[in-house]
XYZ file of C-alpha atoms in Angstrom:
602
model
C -60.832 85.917 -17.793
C -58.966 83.739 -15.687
C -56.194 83.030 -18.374
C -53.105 81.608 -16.593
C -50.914 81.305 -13.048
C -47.715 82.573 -14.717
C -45.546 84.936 -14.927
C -44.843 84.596 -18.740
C -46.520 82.835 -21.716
C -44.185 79.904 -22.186
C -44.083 80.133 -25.952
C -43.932 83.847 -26.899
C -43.051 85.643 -24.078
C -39.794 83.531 -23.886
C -39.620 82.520 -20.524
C -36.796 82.525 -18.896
C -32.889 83.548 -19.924
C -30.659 80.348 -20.466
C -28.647 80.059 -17.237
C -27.352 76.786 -15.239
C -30.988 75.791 -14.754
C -30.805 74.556 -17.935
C -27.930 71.933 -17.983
C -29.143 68.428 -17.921
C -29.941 67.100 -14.345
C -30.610 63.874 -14.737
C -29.781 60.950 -15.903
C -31.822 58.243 -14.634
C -33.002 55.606 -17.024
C -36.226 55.686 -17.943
C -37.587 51.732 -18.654
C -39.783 50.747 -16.254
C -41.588 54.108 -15.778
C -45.256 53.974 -16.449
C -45.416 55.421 -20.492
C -48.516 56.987 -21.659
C -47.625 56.140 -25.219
C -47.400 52.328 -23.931
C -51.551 52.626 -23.814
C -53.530 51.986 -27.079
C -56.307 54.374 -27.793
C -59.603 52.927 -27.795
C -63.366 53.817 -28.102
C -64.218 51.669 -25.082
C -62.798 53.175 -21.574
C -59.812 50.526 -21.589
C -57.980 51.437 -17.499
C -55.124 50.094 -16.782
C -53.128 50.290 -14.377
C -50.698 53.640 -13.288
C -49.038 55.988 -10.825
C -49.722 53.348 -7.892
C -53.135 53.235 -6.843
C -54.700 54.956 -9.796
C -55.595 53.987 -13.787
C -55.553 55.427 -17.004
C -56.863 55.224 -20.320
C -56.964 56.587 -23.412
C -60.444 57.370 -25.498
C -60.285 57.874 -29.067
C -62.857 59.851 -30.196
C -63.529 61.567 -33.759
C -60.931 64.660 -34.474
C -63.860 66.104 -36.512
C -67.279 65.018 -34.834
C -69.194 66.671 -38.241
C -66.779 64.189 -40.193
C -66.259 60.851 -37.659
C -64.594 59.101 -40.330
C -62.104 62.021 -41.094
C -59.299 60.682 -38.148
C -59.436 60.163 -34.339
C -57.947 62.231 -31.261
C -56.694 60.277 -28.181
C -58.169 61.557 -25.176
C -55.864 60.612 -21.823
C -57.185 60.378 -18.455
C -56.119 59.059 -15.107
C -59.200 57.949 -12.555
C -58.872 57.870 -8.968
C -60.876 55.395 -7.695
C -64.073 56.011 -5.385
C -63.872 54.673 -2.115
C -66.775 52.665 -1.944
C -67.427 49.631 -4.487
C -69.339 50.513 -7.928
C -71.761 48.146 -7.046
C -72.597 50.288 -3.957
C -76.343 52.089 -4.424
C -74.038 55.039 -2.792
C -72.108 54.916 -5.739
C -73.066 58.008 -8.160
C -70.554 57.810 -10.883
C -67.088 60.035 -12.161
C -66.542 63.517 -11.361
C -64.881 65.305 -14.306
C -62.272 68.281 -13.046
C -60.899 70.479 -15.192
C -58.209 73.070 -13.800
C -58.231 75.786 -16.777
C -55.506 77.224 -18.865
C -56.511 76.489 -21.237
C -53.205 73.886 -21.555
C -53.916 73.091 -18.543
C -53.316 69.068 -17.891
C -56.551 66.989 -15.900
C -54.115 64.635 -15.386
C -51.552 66.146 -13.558
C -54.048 68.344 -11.689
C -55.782 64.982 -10.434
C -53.075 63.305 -9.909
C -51.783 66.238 -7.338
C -54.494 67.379 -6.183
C -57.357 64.714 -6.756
C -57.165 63.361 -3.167
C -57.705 66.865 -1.496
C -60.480 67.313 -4.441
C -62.180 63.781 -3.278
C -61.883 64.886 0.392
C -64.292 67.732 -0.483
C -66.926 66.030 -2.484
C -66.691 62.636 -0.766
C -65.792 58.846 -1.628
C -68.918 58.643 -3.293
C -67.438 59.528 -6.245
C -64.717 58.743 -8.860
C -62.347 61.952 -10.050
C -61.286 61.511 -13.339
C -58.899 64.352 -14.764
C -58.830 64.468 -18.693
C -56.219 66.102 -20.832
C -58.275 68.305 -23.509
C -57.552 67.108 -27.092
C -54.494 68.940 -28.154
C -53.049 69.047 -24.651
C -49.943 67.484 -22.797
C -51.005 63.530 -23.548
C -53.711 63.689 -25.531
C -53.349 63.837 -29.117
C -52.740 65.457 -32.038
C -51.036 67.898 -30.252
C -50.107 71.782 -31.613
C -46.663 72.319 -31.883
C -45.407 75.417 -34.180
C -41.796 74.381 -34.010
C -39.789 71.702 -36.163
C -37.737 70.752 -33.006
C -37.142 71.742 -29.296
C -34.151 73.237 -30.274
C -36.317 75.662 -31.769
C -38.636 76.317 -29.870
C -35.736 76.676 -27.035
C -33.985 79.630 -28.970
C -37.711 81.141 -29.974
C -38.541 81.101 -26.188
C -35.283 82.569 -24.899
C -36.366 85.762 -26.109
C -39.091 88.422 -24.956
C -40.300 88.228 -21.519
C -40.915 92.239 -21.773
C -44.393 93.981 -20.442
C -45.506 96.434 -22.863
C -45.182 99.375 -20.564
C -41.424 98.668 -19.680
C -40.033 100.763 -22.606
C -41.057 102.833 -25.530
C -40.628 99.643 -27.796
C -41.821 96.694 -25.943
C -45.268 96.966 -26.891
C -44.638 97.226 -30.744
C -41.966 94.125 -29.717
C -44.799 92.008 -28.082
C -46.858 92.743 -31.321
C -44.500 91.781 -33.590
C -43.608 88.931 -31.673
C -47.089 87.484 -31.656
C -47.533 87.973 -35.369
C -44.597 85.383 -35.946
C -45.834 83.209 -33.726
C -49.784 83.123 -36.032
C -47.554 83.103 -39.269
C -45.356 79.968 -37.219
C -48.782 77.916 -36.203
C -49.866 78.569 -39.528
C -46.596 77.044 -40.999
C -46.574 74.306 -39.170
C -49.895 73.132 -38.997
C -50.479 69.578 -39.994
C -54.003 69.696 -40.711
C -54.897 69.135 -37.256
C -54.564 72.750 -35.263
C -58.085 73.526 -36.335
C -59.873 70.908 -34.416
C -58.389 72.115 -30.741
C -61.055 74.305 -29.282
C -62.959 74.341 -26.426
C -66.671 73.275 -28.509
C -64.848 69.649 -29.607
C -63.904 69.440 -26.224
C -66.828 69.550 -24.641
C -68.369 66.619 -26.804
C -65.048 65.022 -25.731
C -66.639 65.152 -21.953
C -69.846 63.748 -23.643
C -68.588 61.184 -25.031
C -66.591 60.268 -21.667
C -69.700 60.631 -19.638
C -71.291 57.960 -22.215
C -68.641 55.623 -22.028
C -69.196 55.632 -18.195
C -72.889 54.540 -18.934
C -74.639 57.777 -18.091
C -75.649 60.469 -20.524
C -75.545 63.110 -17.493
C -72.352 65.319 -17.184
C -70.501 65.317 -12.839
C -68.066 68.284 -13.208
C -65.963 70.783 -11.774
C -63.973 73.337 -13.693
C -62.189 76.248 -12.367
C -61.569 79.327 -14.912
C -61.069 78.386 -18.537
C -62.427 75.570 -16.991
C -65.814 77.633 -16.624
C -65.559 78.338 -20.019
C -65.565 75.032 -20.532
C -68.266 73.941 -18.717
C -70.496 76.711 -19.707
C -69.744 75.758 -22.641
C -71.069 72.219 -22.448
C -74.363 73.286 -20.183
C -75.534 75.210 -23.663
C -74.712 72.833 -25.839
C -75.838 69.793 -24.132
C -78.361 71.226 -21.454
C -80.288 67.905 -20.848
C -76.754 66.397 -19.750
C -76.183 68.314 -17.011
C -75.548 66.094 -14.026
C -73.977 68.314 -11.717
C -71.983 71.146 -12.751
C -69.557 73.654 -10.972
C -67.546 76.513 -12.413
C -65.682 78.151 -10.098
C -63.394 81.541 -11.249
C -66.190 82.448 -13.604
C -64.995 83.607 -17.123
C -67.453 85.965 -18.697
C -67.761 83.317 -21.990
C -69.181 86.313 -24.327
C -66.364 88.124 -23.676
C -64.185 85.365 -23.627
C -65.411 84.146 -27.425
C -65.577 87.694 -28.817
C -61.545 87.675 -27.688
C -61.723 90.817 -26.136
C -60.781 89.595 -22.631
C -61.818 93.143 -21.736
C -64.019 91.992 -18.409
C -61.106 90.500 -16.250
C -59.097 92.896 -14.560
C -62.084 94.136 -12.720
C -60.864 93.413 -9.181
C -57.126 93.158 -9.614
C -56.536 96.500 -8.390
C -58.423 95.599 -5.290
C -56.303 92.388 -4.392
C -53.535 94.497 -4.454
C -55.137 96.578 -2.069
C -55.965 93.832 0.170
C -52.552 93.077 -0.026
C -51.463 96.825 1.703
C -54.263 96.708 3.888
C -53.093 93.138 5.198
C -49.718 94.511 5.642
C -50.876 96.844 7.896
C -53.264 95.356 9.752
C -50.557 92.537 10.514
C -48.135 95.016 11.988
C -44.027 95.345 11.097
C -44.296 92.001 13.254
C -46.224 90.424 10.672
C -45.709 91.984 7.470
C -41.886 92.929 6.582
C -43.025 95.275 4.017
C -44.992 97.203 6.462
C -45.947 100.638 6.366
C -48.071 103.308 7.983
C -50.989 102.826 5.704
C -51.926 100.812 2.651
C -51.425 103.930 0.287
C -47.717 103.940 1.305
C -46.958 101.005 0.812
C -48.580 100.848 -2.635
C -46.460 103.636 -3.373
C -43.593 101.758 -2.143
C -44.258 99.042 -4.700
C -44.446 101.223 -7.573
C -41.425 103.021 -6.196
C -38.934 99.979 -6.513
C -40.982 99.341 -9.814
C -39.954 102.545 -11.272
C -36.404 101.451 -9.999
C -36.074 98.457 -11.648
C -37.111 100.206 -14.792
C -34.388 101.963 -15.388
C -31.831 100.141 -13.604
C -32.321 96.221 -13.335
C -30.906 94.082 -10.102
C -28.025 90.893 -11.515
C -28.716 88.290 -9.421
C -26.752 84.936 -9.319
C -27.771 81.884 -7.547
C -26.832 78.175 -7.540
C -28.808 76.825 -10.410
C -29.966 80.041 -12.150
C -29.209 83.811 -13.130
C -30.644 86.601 -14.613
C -31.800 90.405 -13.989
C -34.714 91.259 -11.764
C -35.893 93.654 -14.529
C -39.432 95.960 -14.527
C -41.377 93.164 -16.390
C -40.205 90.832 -14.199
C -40.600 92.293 -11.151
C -43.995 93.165 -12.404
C -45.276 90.124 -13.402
C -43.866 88.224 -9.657
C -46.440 91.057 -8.039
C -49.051 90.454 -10.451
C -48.865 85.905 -10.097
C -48.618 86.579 -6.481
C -52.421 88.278 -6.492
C -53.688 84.485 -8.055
C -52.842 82.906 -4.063
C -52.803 85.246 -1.222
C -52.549 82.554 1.209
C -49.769 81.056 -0.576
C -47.804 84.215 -1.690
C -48.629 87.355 0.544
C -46.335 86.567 2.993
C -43.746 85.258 0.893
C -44.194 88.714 -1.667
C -43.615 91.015 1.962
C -40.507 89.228 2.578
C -39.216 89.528 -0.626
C -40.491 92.813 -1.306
C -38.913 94.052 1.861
C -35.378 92.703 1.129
C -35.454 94.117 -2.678
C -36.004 97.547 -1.039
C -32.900 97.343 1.244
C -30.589 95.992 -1.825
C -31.238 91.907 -1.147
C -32.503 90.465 -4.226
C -32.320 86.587 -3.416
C -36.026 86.188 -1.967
C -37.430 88.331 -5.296
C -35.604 85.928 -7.338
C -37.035 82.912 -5.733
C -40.483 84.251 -5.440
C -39.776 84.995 -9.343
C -39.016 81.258 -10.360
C -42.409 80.281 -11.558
C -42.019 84.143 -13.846
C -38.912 83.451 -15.213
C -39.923 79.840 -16.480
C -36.878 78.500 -14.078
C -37.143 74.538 -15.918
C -34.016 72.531 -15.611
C -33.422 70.947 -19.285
C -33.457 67.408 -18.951
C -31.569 64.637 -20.367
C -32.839 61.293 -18.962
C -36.342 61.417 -18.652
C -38.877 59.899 -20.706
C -38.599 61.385 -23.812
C -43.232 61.681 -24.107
C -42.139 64.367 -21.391
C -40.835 66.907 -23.817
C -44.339 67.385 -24.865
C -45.317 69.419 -22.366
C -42.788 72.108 -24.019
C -45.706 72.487 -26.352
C -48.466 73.517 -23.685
C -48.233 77.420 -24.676
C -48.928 76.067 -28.152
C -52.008 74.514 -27.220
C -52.992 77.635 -25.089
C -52.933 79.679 -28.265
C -54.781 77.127 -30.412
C -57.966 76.902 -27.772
C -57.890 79.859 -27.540
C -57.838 81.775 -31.568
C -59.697 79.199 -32.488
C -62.348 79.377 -30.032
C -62.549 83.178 -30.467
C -63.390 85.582 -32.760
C -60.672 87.656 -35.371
C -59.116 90.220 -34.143
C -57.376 92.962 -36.148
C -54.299 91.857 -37.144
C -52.388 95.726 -37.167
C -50.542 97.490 -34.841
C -52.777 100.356 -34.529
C -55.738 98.491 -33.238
C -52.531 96.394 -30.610
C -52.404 99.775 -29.470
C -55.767 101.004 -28.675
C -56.739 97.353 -27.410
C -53.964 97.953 -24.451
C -54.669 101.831 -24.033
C -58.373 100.581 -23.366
C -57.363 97.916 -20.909
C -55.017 100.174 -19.395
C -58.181 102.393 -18.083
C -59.339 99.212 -16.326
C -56.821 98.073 -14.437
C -53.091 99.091 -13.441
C -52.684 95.291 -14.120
C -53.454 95.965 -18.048
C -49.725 95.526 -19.259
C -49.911 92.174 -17.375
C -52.822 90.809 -19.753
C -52.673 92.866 -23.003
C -50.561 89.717 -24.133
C -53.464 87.125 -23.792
C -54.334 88.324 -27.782
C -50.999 88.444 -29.071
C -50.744 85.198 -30.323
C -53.905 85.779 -32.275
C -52.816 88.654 -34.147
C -51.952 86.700 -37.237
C -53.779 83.320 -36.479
C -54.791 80.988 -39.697
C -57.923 82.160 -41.526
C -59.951 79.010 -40.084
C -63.627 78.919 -40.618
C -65.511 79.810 -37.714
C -67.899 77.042 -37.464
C -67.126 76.379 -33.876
C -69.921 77.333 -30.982
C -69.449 80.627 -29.401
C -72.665 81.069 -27.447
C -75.596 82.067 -26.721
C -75.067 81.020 -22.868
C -78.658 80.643 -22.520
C -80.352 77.408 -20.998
C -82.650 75.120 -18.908
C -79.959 72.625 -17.613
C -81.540 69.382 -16.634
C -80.137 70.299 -13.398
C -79.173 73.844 -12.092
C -75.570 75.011 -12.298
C -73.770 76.088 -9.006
C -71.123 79.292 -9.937
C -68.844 80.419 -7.520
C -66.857 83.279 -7.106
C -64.383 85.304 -4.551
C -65.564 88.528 -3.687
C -61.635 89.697 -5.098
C -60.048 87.785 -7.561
C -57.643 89.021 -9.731
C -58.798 87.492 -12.987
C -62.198 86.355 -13.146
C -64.458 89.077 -10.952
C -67.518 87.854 -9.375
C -69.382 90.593 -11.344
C -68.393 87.707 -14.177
C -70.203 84.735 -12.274
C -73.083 87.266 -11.903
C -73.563 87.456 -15.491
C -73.058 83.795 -16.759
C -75.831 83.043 -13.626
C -78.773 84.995 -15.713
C -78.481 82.780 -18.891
C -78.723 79.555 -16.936
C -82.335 78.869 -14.972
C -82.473 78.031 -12.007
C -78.522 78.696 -10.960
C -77.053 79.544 -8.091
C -74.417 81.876 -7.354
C -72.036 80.723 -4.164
C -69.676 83.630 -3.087
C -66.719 83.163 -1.160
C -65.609 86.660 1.144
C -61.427 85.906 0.093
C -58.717 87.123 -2.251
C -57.556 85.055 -4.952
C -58.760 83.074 -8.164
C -60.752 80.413 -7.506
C -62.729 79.363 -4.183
C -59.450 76.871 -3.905
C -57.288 79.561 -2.667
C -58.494 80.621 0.230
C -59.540 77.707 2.917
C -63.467 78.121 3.523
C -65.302 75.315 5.120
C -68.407 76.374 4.498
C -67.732 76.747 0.355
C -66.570 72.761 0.542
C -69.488 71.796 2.567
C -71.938 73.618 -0.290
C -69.782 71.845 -2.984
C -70.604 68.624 -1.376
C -73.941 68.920 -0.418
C -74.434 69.877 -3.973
C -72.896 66.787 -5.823
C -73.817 64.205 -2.793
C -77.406 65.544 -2.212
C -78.203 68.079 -4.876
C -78.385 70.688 -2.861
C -78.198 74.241 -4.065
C -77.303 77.026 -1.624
C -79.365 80.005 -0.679
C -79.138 82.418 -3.100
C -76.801 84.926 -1.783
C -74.598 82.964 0.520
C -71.433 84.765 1.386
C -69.084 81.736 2.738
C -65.953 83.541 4.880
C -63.019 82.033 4.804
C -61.639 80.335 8.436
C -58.184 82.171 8.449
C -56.520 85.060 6.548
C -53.632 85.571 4.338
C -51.031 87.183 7.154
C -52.291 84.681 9.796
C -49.339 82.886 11.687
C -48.166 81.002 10.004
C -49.240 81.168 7.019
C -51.340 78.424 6.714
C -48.320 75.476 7.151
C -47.071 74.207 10.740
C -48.878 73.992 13.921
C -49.176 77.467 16.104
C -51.961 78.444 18.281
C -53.744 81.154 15.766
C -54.467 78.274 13.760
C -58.199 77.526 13.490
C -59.127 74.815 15.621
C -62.653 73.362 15.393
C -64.928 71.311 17.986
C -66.651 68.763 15.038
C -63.758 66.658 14.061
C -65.724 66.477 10.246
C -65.056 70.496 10.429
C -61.596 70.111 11.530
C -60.605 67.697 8.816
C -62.616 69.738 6.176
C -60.321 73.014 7.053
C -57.215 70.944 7.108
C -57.578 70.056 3.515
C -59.092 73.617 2.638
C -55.558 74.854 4.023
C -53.493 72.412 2.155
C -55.173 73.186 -1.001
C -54.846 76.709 -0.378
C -51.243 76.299 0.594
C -51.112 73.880 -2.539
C -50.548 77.099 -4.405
C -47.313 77.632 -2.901
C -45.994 73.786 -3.389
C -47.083 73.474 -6.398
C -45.257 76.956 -7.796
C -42.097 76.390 -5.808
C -40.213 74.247 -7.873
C -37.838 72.123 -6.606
C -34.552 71.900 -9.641
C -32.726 68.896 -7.665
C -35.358 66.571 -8.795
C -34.673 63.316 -10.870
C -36.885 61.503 -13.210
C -39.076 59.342 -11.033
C -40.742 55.564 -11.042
C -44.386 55.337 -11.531
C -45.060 54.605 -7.750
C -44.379 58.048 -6.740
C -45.591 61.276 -8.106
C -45.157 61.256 -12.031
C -41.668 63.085 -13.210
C -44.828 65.184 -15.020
C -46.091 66.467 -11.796
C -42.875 67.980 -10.840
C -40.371 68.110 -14.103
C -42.168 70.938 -16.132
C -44.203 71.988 -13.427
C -43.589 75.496 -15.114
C -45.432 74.243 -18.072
C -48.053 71.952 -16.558
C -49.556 73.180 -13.027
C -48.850 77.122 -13.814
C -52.052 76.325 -15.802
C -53.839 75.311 -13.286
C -56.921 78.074 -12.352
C -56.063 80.456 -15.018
C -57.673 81.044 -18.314
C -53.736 82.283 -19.041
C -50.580 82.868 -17.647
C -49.694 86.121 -16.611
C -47.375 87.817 -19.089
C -43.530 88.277 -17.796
């Protein structure tokens, strides 16, 4: 299940130990920045103007749709514009993209990566990127804490992997059942109506405010939850429809989450086999063979257990500790092309007593936010994402036993899966003592004859949702086609593979399935020089110029990964014509969503 891109669970895993990162940074004044609050909701798709070039809006639709007159949500999107005229017969409506999570913010994951996103599927189309009720802007939100000084002080704690002493795994337990008893506390009414079913009439009811009653979308792990999720509900709105990371949705709405860790081992592998193949010229980590330097990694693991690295840098400190060190191995198997090289280097210094590279690498596991002061104050709500994480996801799922006992067969079982287990035993925690809602909710079956056939696509090794899991979400739905991609990572965006983005486009331009079958390869690898930024001669060069500009953007996404999870802590609070403050203030909160189910425990 693809659930996350980080290295801890915001809310209970406590991410991060107070250090100079959090001392206020800015102080810029905040009144003529574009406000989302500014925008009335409305049941007519009301854009306005934001962020430049782009517009926004703000649909309210029905909080309970089996009760419309009960109260409203607020639904916020931004829309980047087509780039042909409306009026043009090439015109063929909004794309929806959803990035996963779930917490995961549309908006921000248009607005940074909608361009590359249009690129692929063409100016034909509009890309509109929706927060899911409960989520970042849109509204009611869950929030389990009286104030952000709470929640500050809750989250400064934890950060452990079960396996990194004999108590951390009764810890994480106990932790998680104050967090169920805290949601519970401080629900308003609302938390119940946050799950992935009233989300998907949310799309609905976008796609009918657009004037169509068929569905354009692209969702990448939750996000195939999501959109598997609409193509059995509503299977004679299917437009177009991509999932790409596929969760197994069963497994995912049983809340076992037992299906995911089927490949992580082997991405790991590819890793050491990389390393090897690129030579000590190319891989600092290098080793004879891939089984030493597997061993190596478990060596400095074992290390770090029982005696932790202090490391002090300019804005942060802390300890590069077993968990920590284990979850910075375990975000780096999400983006290969983004991380392998870095994860050598830093792996290779750590082992001859340098920790500073480690604790770079680590920023996006240690929850590294600067605190700010000056920004827009509608900012602080994306301290609530984990919150909204755990309310899609208990109360899209079913109960799960609520004492320790069954907490400790769950990870015991996992742990025969994958060596990853301690990194994803976690994902239930928060559910462990979740308010008794009713279960009314849909949770399958994932059976249907979409009006038009669903393309799936998977890598042949990601970490977190295994092809074996696009495989089986394929049978329910006739007449779809499953596209794999020959690359490590989660989701076909992190590895650059022209001839994935041409089948993406063919299939929303023309609708054109591929053969089923197809095994795209990917037009560079993850130790290339250099990895995948700057001009060198190893890079791929291509006669057709429509090829060359189609792997350009294929790298930049892939490298994407690395941008968007190096966070930069000089920023200020910036003006609406730039990138929103969103984008890159809590980019720990926001974009470590984006193409995972969930975060990787730190």
């Amino acid at each position: 299940m693809g659930l996350g891109i980080r290295g801890a669970i915001v809310l209970a895993l406590g991410l991060g130990k107070w250090s100079d990162a959090h001392a206020c940074k800015s102080t810029t004044a905040e009144t003529d920045v574009f406000s989302w609050e500014n925008i009335q909701p409305s049941e007519d798709l009301v854009w306005i103007k934001c962020y430049g070039d782009k517009h926004c809006a703000r649909l309210e639709v029905p909080l309970d749709y089996s009760n419309p007159n009960s109260g409203s949500a607020a639904i916020a999107m931004v829309r980047l514009h087509s780039g042909i005229s409306h009026e043009d017969p090439q015109y063929h409506g909004p794309i929806l993209i959803n990035p996963g999570g779930p917490g995961g913010s549309g908006v921000d994951f248009a607005l940074s990566w909608g361009s590359k996103i249009h690129t692929v599927v063409g100016p034909e189309f509009d890309i509109i990127g929706f927060d899911p009720r409960g989520i970042a802007r849109s509204t009611p939100r869950a929030s389990f804490f009286s104030s952000r000084a709470e929640r500050a002080i809750f989250n400064s704690g934890g950060g452990l992997s079960p396996n990194a002493s004999a108590d951390t795994l009764s810890r994480i337990w106990a932790q998680g059942t104050l967090l169920g008893e805290l949601a519970s506390a401080n629900d308003d009414g609302n938390l119940k109506f946050i799950n992935t079913d009233n989300t998907a009439r949310d799309m609905l009811r976008i796609v009918q405010k657009h004037g169509s009653d068929k569905l354009l979308y692209w969702g990448f792990s939750y996000g195939s939850v999501l959109g598997a999720t609409f193509a059995a509900m509503f299977p004679d709105n299917v437009g177009r429809l991509i999932i790409d990371g596929v969760v197994d949705s069963e497994d995912y709405y049983a809340t076992k989450w037992s299906n995911s860790l089927k490949d992580t081992d082997k991405v790991l592998s590819l890793f050491a086999a990389g390393c090897v193949k690129a030579g000590q010229t190319g891989c600092p980590f290098y080793a004879s063979s891939a089984e030493q330097i597997l061993a190596n990694i478990d060596s400095l693991a074992l290390a770090l257990r029982s005696k932790p690295i202090p490391v002090r840098a300019s804005l942060s400190h802390g300890l590069i500790d077993f968990s920590l060190f284990r979850a910075t191995v375990f975000k780096a198997l999400y983006s290969p092309y983004a991380q392998f090289r870095p994860l050598a280097q830093a792996l290779a210094e750590l082992t001859n007593g340098n920790a500073s590279a480690f604790w770079e690498l680590s920023a996006l596991s240690r929850g590294d936010t600067p605190f700010q002061c000056g920004c827009n104050p509608s900012e602080y709500l994306f301290e609530s994402l984990a919150e909204s994480r755990w309310a899609v996801l208990c109360n899209d799922g079913a109960r799960i036993p609520s004492d320790y006992d069954a907490w400790e067969t769950y990870y015991l079982a996992l742990s025969k899966t994958s060596s990853f287990a301690d990194q994803w035993t976690i994902a239930r925690m928060g559910c462990l003592a979740w308010p008794e809602f009713p279960k009314t909710n849909f949770r399958g079956p994932f059976v249907a004859n979409t009006s038009f056939p669903l393309l799936l696509i998977g890598n042949t090794a990601d970490p977190v949702t295994p092809l074996w899991s696009a495989r089986k979400m394929s049978q329910g739905f006739g007449g779809s086609v499953v596209l794999t991609q020959n690359s490590a990572g989660h989701c076909s965006l992190s590895g650059p593979s022209i001839c994935t983005q041409k089948a993406v486009r063919a299939y929303f331009v023309d609708g054109e399935l591929p053969k089923g079958g197809t095994i795209c390869p990917v037009d560079s690898q993850p130790f290339d020089k250099p990895a995948l930024g700057g001009d060198d001669a190893n890079q791929a060069v291509f006669r057709v110029v429509e090829d060359q500009l189609l792997y350009n953007n294929a790298r930049e996404l892939a490298m994407s990964f690395q941008t968007l999870l190096t966070y930069n802590s000089n920023h200020d609070c910036v003006n609406a014509e730039n990138v929103p403050s969103t984008v890159t203030l809590d980019i720990t909160a926001s974009i470590n969503s984006l193409f995972f189910l969930l975060p990787p425990p730190s």
